[in-house]
Amino acid sequence: MKTLVVPTDFSSVSVNAINYAVDMAQAINAGLMLLHVYNVPVSFTEAPVAPVTTISLEEVKRSSEERLEELKKNLVILTSGKIQIYSESRLGDPIEELEQICKSLDPMAVIMGSHGTTGFERMIMGSTTLTAIKHIKCPVIVIPPGTTYHGIKKIGLACDFKNVVQSTPVEYIKNIVKEFGADLYVLNVQDKEDAETDWEETPTMDTVYLDSMLEEVRPNYVQLTGKNVVDSITSFAEKNNLDLVMMIPKKHRFIDSLFHKSQSRELITHAHIPIVSIHE
């Protein structure tokens, strides 16, 4: 059975990702695994002379399990029990526990929220999501705030046409495209000053190999020009109503730039296009 894993910290960011995952799960008949990871309580005090307030590990565990169970029950009611929903509360490091869950379940994807609207949510969800993208081997779908699931009919694949045979997870790409019955757009960005010739006129061996490997899903090739890869792909995705953009974070250069504070504020806070990170 196909499974989607959704980590949650009960913030608005993660709840939005859960709602997206629930709708996707219903569309493709997949199960849902909700994961909450809690940490050992830390003692704190408001003043040097004030008594230290402590929360026991048992209290934290009980709270985690109760909130997760309540969330699960609400989702079962919302979906009329049409999908299998599981939940697990764990003590530990969020990424390490997520890795263990993925090794055990081999999910179709992990679905996570990106930056939230508050400073705290941006700090926590932003760093956790980026770390997950770097370390989790199974695909991670990043859901921007406010994004809702409306089906997946157009998928973009960011590709630099380098070492495609060794670095492109072709089978996963084809499976995703076929799963949703979507159109695939292979997107390549070149600096306008360097784009002297069109790919269709002078294809490289890598592009020929990629075309051969993806032949059964009939990809559309799009040559974009611009100095900023992120902006060029985002602009095309928004103008052409892409539902997902897949990318392969080779040494995480693209993903780092995507979340880097120097990139446009609009991309980080206002983009409404889910991003799928798939490893080589």
mmCIF file of C-alpha atoms in Angstrom, residues 15-247:
data_model
loop_
_atom_site.group_PDB
_atom_site.id
_atom_site.type_symbol
_atom_site.label_atom_id
_atom_site.label_comp_id
_atom_site.label_asym_id
_atom_site.label_seq_id
_atom_site.Cartn_x
_atom_site.Cartn_y
_atom_site.Cartn_z
ATOM 1 C CA VAL A 15 -1.453 21.332 9.768
ATOM 2 C CA ASN A 16 -1.615 22.833 6.280
ATOM 3 C CA ALA A 17 0.789 20.131 5.047
ATOM 4 C CA ILE A 18 -1.422 17.486 6.678
ATOM 5 C CA ASN A 19 -4.511 18.818 4.901
ATOM 6 C CA TYR A 20 -2.625 18.685 1.601
ATOM 7 C CA ALA A 21 -1.459 15.137 2.327
ATOM 8 C CA VAL A 22 -4.974 13.984 3.272
ATOM 9 C CA ASP A 23 -6.408 15.206 -0.025
ATOM 10 C CA MET A 24 -3.550 13.635 -1.966
ATOM 11 C CA ALA A 25 -3.950 10.343 -0.099
ATOM 12 C CA GLN A 26 -7.648 10.224 -0.985
ATOM 13 C CA ALA A 27 -6.876 10.964 -4.633
ATOM 14 C CA ILE A 28 -4.342 8.151 -5.024
ATOM 15 C CA ASN A 29 -5.709 5.708 -2.431
ATOM 16 C CA ALA A 30 -2.723 5.977 -0.106
ATOM 17 C CA GLY A 31 -2.392 5.578 3.641
ATOM 18 C CA LEU A 32 -1.210 8.328 5.978
ATOM 19 C CA MET A 33 1.352 8.144 8.777
ATOM 20 C CA LEU A 34 1.342 11.087 11.201
ATOM 21 C CA LEU A 35 4.565 11.482 13.153
ATOM 22 C CA HIS A 36 5.230 13.737 16.123
ATOM 23 C CA VAL A 37 8.676 13.784 17.699
ATOM 24 C CA TYR A 38 9.071 15.309 21.145
ATOM 25 C CA ASN A 39 12.190 16.107 23.136
ATOM 26 C CA VAL A 40 13.384 15.746 26.704
ATOM 27 C CA PRO A 41 11.937 18.669 28.725
ATOM 28 C CA VAL A 42 14.337 21.485 29.582
ATOM 29 C CA SER A 43 14.120 23.234 32.941
ATOM 30 C CA PHE A 44 13.619 26.964 32.745
ATOM 31 C CA THR A 45 13.354 29.991 35.038
ATOM 32 C CA GLU A 46 12.257 33.571 34.486
ATOM 33 C CA ALA A 47 14.703 35.056 36.991
ATOM 34 C CA PRO A 48 17.903 33.912 38.698
ATOM 35 C CA VAL A 49 16.174 33.629 42.062
ATOM 36 C CA ALA A 50 12.874 32.211 40.870
ATOM 37 C CA PRO A 51 12.130 28.527 41.463
ATOM 38 C CA VAL A 52 12.854 26.308 38.459
ATOM 39 C CA THR A 53 9.783 24.985 36.693
ATOM 40 C CA THR A 54 10.030 21.497 35.270
ATOM 41 C CA ILE A 55 7.777 19.410 33.061
ATOM 42 C CA SER A 56 8.175 15.681 33.382
ATOM 43 C CA LEU A 57 8.959 13.500 30.401
ATOM 44 C CA GLU A 58 5.798 11.554 31.142
ATOM 45 C CA GLU A 59 3.718 14.718 30.821
ATOM 46 C CA VAL A 60 5.320 15.617 27.508
ATOM 47 C CA LYS A 61 4.778 12.090 26.204
ATOM 48 C CA ARG A 62 1.150 12.051 27.319
ATOM 49 C CA SER A 63 0.487 15.447 25.762
ATOM 50 C CA SER A 64 2.092 14.364 22.493
ATOM 51 C CA GLU A 65 0.078 11.166 22.288
ATOM 52 C CA GLU A 66 -3.193 12.877 23.204
ATOM 53 C CA ARG A 67 -2.797 15.659 20.639
ATOM 54 C CA LEU A 68 -1.781 13.173 17.959
ATOM 55 C CA GLU A 69 -4.731 10.925 18.731
ATOM 56 C CA GLU A 70 -7.133 13.875 18.622
ATOM 57 C CA LEU A 71 -5.706 14.940 15.267
ATOM 58 C CA LYS A 72 -6.039 11.416 13.925
ATOM 59 C CA LYS A 73 -9.681 11.122 15.068
ATOM 60 C CA ASN A 74 -10.562 14.436 13.433
ATOM 61 C CA LEU A 75 -9.004 13.308 10.157
ATOM 62 C CA VAL A 76 -10.855 9.985 10.264
ATOM 63 C CA ILE A 77 -14.118 11.905 10.643
ATOM 64 C CA LEU A 78 -13.141 14.371 7.919
ATOM 65 C CA THR A 79 -12.391 11.583 5.449
ATOM 66 C CA SER A 80 -15.300 9.370 6.553
ATOM 67 C CA GLY A 81 -12.769 6.622 7.220
ATOM 68 C CA LYS A 82 -11.946 6.308 3.528
ATOM 69 C CA ILE A 83 -8.176 6.204 4.052
ATOM 70 C CA GLN A 84 -5.995 4.387 6.541
ATOM 71 C CA ILE A 85 -4.501 6.822 9.046
ATOM 72 C CA TYR A 86 -1.773 5.800 11.449
ATOM 73 C CA SER A 87 0.018 7.873 14.050
ATOM 74 C CA GLU A 88 3.171 7.569 16.084
ATOM 75 C CA SER A 89 4.671 9.679 18.851
ATOM 76 C CA ARG A 90 8.405 9.348 19.434
ATOM 77 C CA LEU A 91 11.064 10.747 21.727
ATOM 78 C CA GLY A 92 14.225 11.890 19.955
ATOM 79 C CA ASP A 93 15.640 14.018 17.183
ATOM 80 C CA PRO A 94 13.008 14.843 14.529
ATOM 81 C CA ILE A 95 15.204 14.050 11.535
ATOM 82 C CA GLU A 96 16.658 10.859 13.006
ATOM 83 C CA GLU A 97 13.214 9.537 13.894
ATOM 84 C CA LEU A 98 11.860 10.520 10.496
ATOM 85 C CA GLU A 99 14.713 8.630 8.858
ATOM 86 C CA GLN A 100 13.858 5.530 10.892
ATOM 87 C CA ILE A 101 10.192 5.756 9.940
ATOM 88 C CA CYS A 102 11.125 6.059 6.271
ATOM 89 C CA LYS A 103 13.450 3.058 6.442
ATOM 90 C CA SER A 104 10.672 1.031 8.025
ATOM 91 C CA LEU A 105 7.772 2.094 5.796
ATOM 92 C CA ASP A 106 9.514 3.006 2.517
ATOM 93 C CA PRO A 107 6.854 5.674 1.885
ATOM 94 C CA MET A 108 5.913 7.155 -1.440
ATOM 95 C CA ALA A 109 6.891 10.545 -0.009
ATOM 96 C CA VAL A 110 7.336 12.639 3.109
ATOM 97 C CA ILE A 111 5.119 15.718 3.087
ATOM 98 C CA MET A 112 6.258 18.736 5.114
ATOM 99 C CA GLY A 113 5.358 22.392 5.451
ATOM 100 C CA SER A 114 7.829 25.117 4.604
ATOM 101 C CA HIS A 115 8.179 28.497 6.250
ATOM 102 C CA GLY A 116 5.334 29.779 8.382
ATOM 103 C CA THR A 117 4.051 33.269 8.931
ATOM 104 C CA THR A 118 5.525 33.804 12.376
ATOM 105 C CA GLY A 119 9.199 34.180 13.192
ATOM 106 C CA PHE A 120 9.111 31.029 15.306
ATOM 107 C CA GLU A 121 7.518 28.948 12.554
ATOM 108 C CA ARG A 122 10.020 30.213 9.990
ATOM 109 C CA MET A 123 12.906 29.322 12.295
ATOM 110 C CA ILE A 124 11.676 25.861 13.296
ATOM 111 C CA MET A 125 9.906 24.594 10.188
ATOM 112 C CA GLY A 126 12.354 26.238 7.826
ATOM 113 C CA SER A 127 15.441 24.639 9.346
ATOM 114 C CA THR A 128 13.790 21.262 9.964
ATOM 115 C CA THR A 129 12.412 21.047 6.435
ATOM 116 C CA LEU A 130 15.720 21.994 4.853
ATOM 117 C CA THR A 131 17.554 19.425 7.001
ATOM 118 C CA ALA A 132 15.027 16.778 5.971
ATOM 119 C CA ILE A 133 15.563 17.581 2.307
ATOM 120 C CA LYS A 134 19.302 17.154 2.740
ATOM 121 C CA HIS A 135 19.248 13.925 4.730
ATOM 122 C CA ILE A 136 16.037 11.981 4.054
ATOM 123 C CA LYS A 137 16.613 9.624 1.137
ATOM 124 C CA CYS A 138 12.998 9.189 0.136
ATOM 125 C CA PRO A 139 11.242 12.011 -1.742
ATOM 126 C CA VAL A 140 10.241 15.039 0.335
ATOM 127 C CA ILE A 141 7.362 17.229 -0.831
ATOM 128 C CA VAL A 142 7.538 20.754 0.581
ATOM 129 C CA ILE A 143 4.183 22.510 0.895
ATOM 130 C CA PRO A 144 4.203 26.336 1.019
ATOM 131 C CA PRO A 145 1.842 28.082 3.467
ATOM 132 C CA GLY A 146 -1.744 28.329 2.258
ATOM 133 C CA THR A 147 -1.290 25.792 -0.531
ATOM 134 C CA THR A 148 -4.182 23.387 -1.030
ATOM 135 C CA TYR A 149 -4.370 20.212 -3.083
ATOM 136 C CA HIS A 150 -6.259 20.581 -6.360
ATOM 137 C CA GLY A 151 -4.954 17.512 -8.141
ATOM 138 C CA ILE A 152 -1.629 17.097 -9.932
ATOM 139 C CA LYS A 153 -1.857 17.414 -13.688
ATOM 140 C CA LYS A 154 1.322 19.312 -14.552
ATOM 141 C CA ILE A 155 4.737 18.412 -13.117
ATOM 142 C CA GLY A 156 7.983 20.242 -13.748
ATOM 143 C CA LEU A 157 11.426 18.633 -13.518
ATOM 144 C CA ALA A 158 14.349 21.007 -13.006
ATOM 145 C CA CYS A 159 17.283 19.532 -14.900
ATOM 146 C CA ASP A 160 20.760 20.784 -15.789
ATOM 147 C CA PHE A 161 21.339 17.964 -18.334
ATOM 148 C CA LYS A 162 24.567 16.877 -16.615
ATOM 149 C CA ASN A 163 25.344 13.248 -15.775
ATOM 150 C CA VAL A 164 21.667 12.374 -16.238
ATOM 151 C CA VAL A 165 22.238 8.627 -16.495
ATOM 152 C CA GLN A 166 24.004 8.416 -13.136
ATOM 153 C CA SER A 167 22.119 11.116 -11.246
ATOM 154 C CA THR A 168 18.505 11.053 -12.423
ATOM 155 C CA PRO A 169 16.035 8.825 -10.489
ATOM 156 C CA VAL A 170 14.154 8.003 -13.662
ATOM 157 C CA GLU A 171 11.908 5.265 -12.288
ATOM 158 C CA TYR A 172 10.566 7.442 -9.484
ATOM 159 C CA ILE A 173 9.945 10.321 -11.889
ATOM 160 C CA LYS A 174 8.060 8.057 -14.286
ATOM 161 C CA ASN A 175 6.055 6.472 -11.459
ATOM 162 C CA ILE A 176 4.969 9.849 -10.111
ATOM 163 C CA VAL A 177 3.958 11.109 -13.542
ATOM 164 C CA LYS A 178 1.991 7.926 -14.260
ATOM 165 C CA GLU A 179 0.460 7.834 -10.766
ATOM 166 C CA PHE A 180 -1.212 11.184 -11.325
ATOM 167 C CA GLY A 181 -1.641 10.927 -15.083
ATOM 168 C CA ALA A 182 0.240 14.208 -15.342
ATOM 169 C CA ASP A 183 2.099 16.038 -18.090
ATOM 170 C CA LEU A 184 5.851 16.316 -17.491
ATOM 171 C CA TYR A 185 7.845 19.443 -18.313
ATOM 172 C CA VAL A 186 11.632 19.133 -18.231
ATOM 173 C CA LEU A 187 12.955 22.593 -17.361
ATOM 174 C CA ASN A 188 16.469 23.764 -18.112
ATOM 175 C CA VAL A 189 17.733 27.265 -17.372
ATOM 176 C CA GLN A 190 20.559 28.972 -19.242
ATOM 177 C CA ASP A 191 22.017 32.412 -18.886
ATOM 178 C CA LYS A 192 20.549 34.406 -21.769
ATOM 179 C CA GLU A 193 24.003 35.557 -22.869
ATOM 180 C CA ASP A 194 25.237 31.954 -23.043
ATOM 181 C CA ALA A 195 22.174 30.504 -24.758
ATOM 182 C CA GLU A 196 23.521 30.803 -28.288
ATOM 183 C CA THR A 197 21.813 27.702 -29.592
ATOM 184 C CA ASP A 198 18.562 25.951 -28.877
ATOM 185 C CA TRP A 199 18.597 22.489 -27.249
ATOM 186 C CA GLU A 200 16.319 21.064 -29.909
ATOM 187 C CA GLU A 201 18.822 22.079 -32.582
ATOM 188 C CA THR A 202 21.966 20.731 -30.889
ATOM 189 C CA PRO A 203 21.028 18.119 -28.292
ATOM 190 C CA THR A 204 23.811 16.762 -26.111
ATOM 191 C CA MET A 205 24.291 13.082 -25.357
ATOM 192 C CA ASP A 206 22.871 13.650 -21.869
ATOM 193 C CA THR A 207 19.657 15.142 -23.257
ATOM 194 C CA VAL A 208 19.367 12.274 -25.732
ATOM 195 C CA TYR A 209 19.807 9.751 -22.896
ATOM 196 C CA LEU A 210 17.234 11.542 -20.737
ATOM 197 C CA ASP A 211 14.731 11.683 -23.574
ATOM 198 C CA SER A 212 15.191 7.974 -24.141
ATOM 199 C CA MET A 213 14.755 7.114 -20.455
ATOM 200 C CA LEU A 214 11.613 9.236 -20.093
ATOM 201 C CA GLU A 215 10.148 8.362 -23.466
ATOM 202 C CA GLU A 216 7.125 6.491 -22.123
ATOM 203 C CA VAL A 217 5.856 9.544 -20.205
ATOM 204 C CA ARG A 218 6.320 11.832 -23.220
ATOM 205 C CA PRO A 219 8.123 14.767 -21.596
ATOM 206 C CA ASN A 220 7.900 18.314 -22.885
ATOM 207 C CA TYR A 221 11.270 20.110 -22.956
ATOM 208 C CA VAL A 222 11.366 23.769 -22.023
ATOM 209 C CA GLN A 223 14.459 25.939 -22.391
ATOM 210 C CA LEU A 224 14.355 28.906 -20.024
ATOM 211 C CA THR A 225 16.748 31.827 -19.971
ATOM 212 C CA GLY A 226 17.790 33.934 -17.029
ATOM 213 C CA LYS A 227 20.598 34.534 -14.578
ATOM 214 C CA ASN A 228 18.608 33.238 -11.589
ATOM 215 C CA VAL A 229 17.625 29.561 -11.821
ATOM 216 C CA VAL A 230 15.118 29.759 -8.972
ATOM 217 C CA ASP A 231 13.317 32.805 -10.335
ATOM 218 C CA SER A 232 13.208 31.422 -13.885
ATOM 219 C CA ILE A 233 11.709 28.086 -12.854
ATOM 220 C CA THR A 234 9.275 29.642 -10.384
ATOM 221 C CA SER A 235 8.091 32.147 -12.966
ATOM 222 C CA PHE A 236 7.452 29.408 -15.541
ATOM 223 C CA ALA A 237 5.722 27.210 -12.953
ATOM 224 C CA GLU A 238 3.363 29.959 -11.872
ATOM 225 C CA LYS A 239 2.568 31.194 -15.378
ATOM 226 C CA ASN A 240 1.891 27.663 -16.625
ATOM 227 C CA ASN A 241 0.022 26.444 -13.531
ATOM 228 C CA LEU A 242 2.398 23.623 -12.630
ATOM 229 C CA ASP A 243 1.192 21.632 -9.637
ATOM 230 C CA LEU A 244 4.592 20.254 -8.577
ATOM 231 C CA VAL A 245 8.207 21.008 -9.358
ATOM 232 C CA MET A 246 10.637 18.115 -8.929
ATOM 233 C CA MET A 247 14.319 18.680 -8.432
#
